[in-house]
Tab-separated table of C-alpha atoms in Angstrom:
chain	number	residue	atom	x	y	z
A	179	MET	CA	-2.638	16.216	-35.431
A	180	CYS	CA	-3.513	13.119	-36.586
A	181	LEU	CA	-5.602	10.340	-34.555
A	182	GLU	CA	-2.813	8.224	-34.826
A	183	HIS	CA	-0.053	10.587	-33.461
A	184	GLY	CA	-1.606	11.953	-30.294
A	185	PRO	CA	-4.259	14.299	-29.061
A	186	ARG	CA	-5.345	17.619	-31.098
A	187	ASN	CA	-6.632	20.914	-29.782
A	188	GLY	CA	-9.766	21.167	-29.344
A	189	VAL	CA	-12.239	24.337	-28.705
A	190	GLY	CA	-10.218	26.904	-26.745
A	191	GLY	CA	-7.007	24.695	-26.918
A	192	GLU	CA	-7.958	21.990	-24.863
A	193	GLN	CA	-6.993	18.700	-25.546
A	194	VAL	CA	-9.387	15.975	-27.375
A	195	PHE	CA	-8.554	12.305	-26.676
A	196	HIS	CA	-10.301	9.715	-28.190
A	197	PRO	CA	-11.239	6.010	-26.717
A	198	GLU	CA	-9.625	3.955	-29.649
A	199	ARG	CA	-6.283	5.916	-28.277
A	200	ARG	CA	-6.978	5.383	-24.615
A	201	GLN	CA	-7.717	1.571	-25.029
A	202	ARG	CA	-4.490	1.010	-26.886
A	203	GLU	CA	-2.635	2.935	-24.022
A	204	LEU	CA	-4.672	0.698	-21.557
A	205	ARG	CA	-3.387	-2.449	-23.685
A	206	GLY	CA	0.379	-1.113	-23.669
A	207	ILE	CA	0.015	-1.133	-19.749
A	208	VAL	CA	-1.117	-4.685	-19.637
A	209	ALA	CA	-0.161	-6.483	-22.184
A	210	PRO	CA	3.623	-6.216	-21.676
A	211	PRO	CA	4.129	-8.937	-19.148
A	212	PHE	CA	2.193	-11.302	-21.241
A	213	GLN	CA	3.945	-11.135	-24.874
A	214	GLY	CA	6.269	-13.769	-23.945
A	215	LEU	CA	7.004	-16.966	-21.519
A	216	ALA	CA	9.869	-15.173	-19.925
A	217	ALA	CA	8.070	-11.972	-19.491
A	218	ALA	CA	5.163	-13.836	-18.157
A	219	GLN	CA	7.357	-15.877	-15.717
A	220	VAL	CA	8.657	-12.435	-13.936
A	221	PHE	CA	5.236	-11.176	-13.694
A	222	VAL	CA	4.178	-13.931	-12.134
A	223	ASP	CA	7.253	-14.171	-9.955
A	224	LEU	CA	6.978	-10.427	-8.689
A	225	VAL	CA	3.127	-11.269	-8.020
A	226	ILE	CA	4.291	-14.508	-5.713
A	227	ALA	CA	6.882	-12.076	-3.836
A	228	LEU	CA	4.233	-9.557	-3.525
A	229	VAL	CA	1.745	-11.595	-1.698
A	230	LEU	CA	4.271	-13.377	0.318
A	231	ALA	CA	5.543	-9.625	1.593
A	232	MET	CA	2.110	-8.701	2.214
A	233	ILE	CA	1.285	-11.863	4.229
A	234	TRP	CA	4.372	-11.146	6.662
A	235	MET	CA	3.737	-7.415	6.463
A	236	TRP	CA	0.025	-8.300	7.892
A	237	ARG	CA	1.336	-11.284	10.700
A	238	ASP	CA	4.489	-8.765	11.575
A	239	ALA	CA	2.371	-5.530	11.837
A	240	ARG	CA	-0.759	-7.208	13.812
A	241	ALA	CA	1.835	-8.426	16.612
A	242	ALA	CA	3.527	-5.376	17.011
A	243	GLY	CA	-0.078	-3.888	17.283
A	244	ARG	CA	-0.158	-2.081	14.375
A	245	ASN	CA	-2.378	-1.084	11.673
A	246	PRO	CA	-1.403	-3.466	8.684
A	247	TRP	CA	-3.700	-1.799	6.213
A	248	PRO	CA	-1.613	1.080	5.242
A	249	TRP	CA	1.127	-1.349	4.080
A	250	ILE	CA	-1.015	-3.388	2.135
A	251	VAL	CA	-2.293	-0.800	0.186
A	252	ALA	CA	0.899	0.877	-0.356
A	253	THR	CA	2.034	-2.522	-1.858
A	254	LEU	CA	-0.557	-2.786	-3.726
A	255	VAL	CA	-0.140	0.780	-5.286
A	256	THR	CA	3.439	0.637	-5.653
A	257	GLY	CA	4.516	-2.878	-5.633
A	258	SER	CA	8.141	-3.588	-4.064
A	259	PHE	CA	8.192	0.214	-2.409
A	260	GLY	CA	5.519	-0.801	-0.101
A	261	PRO	CA	7.380	-3.542	1.775
A	262	LEU	CA	10.981	-1.648	1.274
A	263	VAL	CA	9.499	1.330	3.070
A	264	TYR	CA	8.012	-0.711	5.493
A	265	LEU	CA	11.014	-2.493	6.705
A	266	LEU	CA	12.990	0.921	6.924
A	267	VAL	CA	10.142	2.166	9.184
A	268	ARG	CA	9.778	-1.301	11.291
A	269	ARG	CA	10.735	-1.388	14.782
A	270	PRO	CA	12.088	-4.323	15.794
A	271	PRO	CA	10.221	-6.590	18.293
A	272	ALA	CA	10.867	-6.009	22.175
A	273	ALA	CA	12.493	-9.615	22.343
A	274	ALA	CA	15.180	-8.229	19.490
A	275	ARG	CA	15.734	-4.908	21.273
A	276	PRO	CA	19.006	-4.651	23.403
A	277	SER	CA	18.402	-4.317	26.823
């Protein structure tokens, strides 16, 4: 197979990857948010929203006596799924619980 079209079979059928292709793949992940002004704005808005969500989760988890680090890491790894799952499994504060 050609370098431009992907991996070739090496010895024993193993896949051979080339450094140039790996760099193109990584640029393909990072570059799209910065290809235009609108895309950059959406990316910056997402980063701001996730930072605010992490600050809120940190304070809320600490107030409830729980470790906030798993939720911070989940947000950094999965994006908005971290705060979503936190909201789903979060117990309401004692003041908000019905007596």
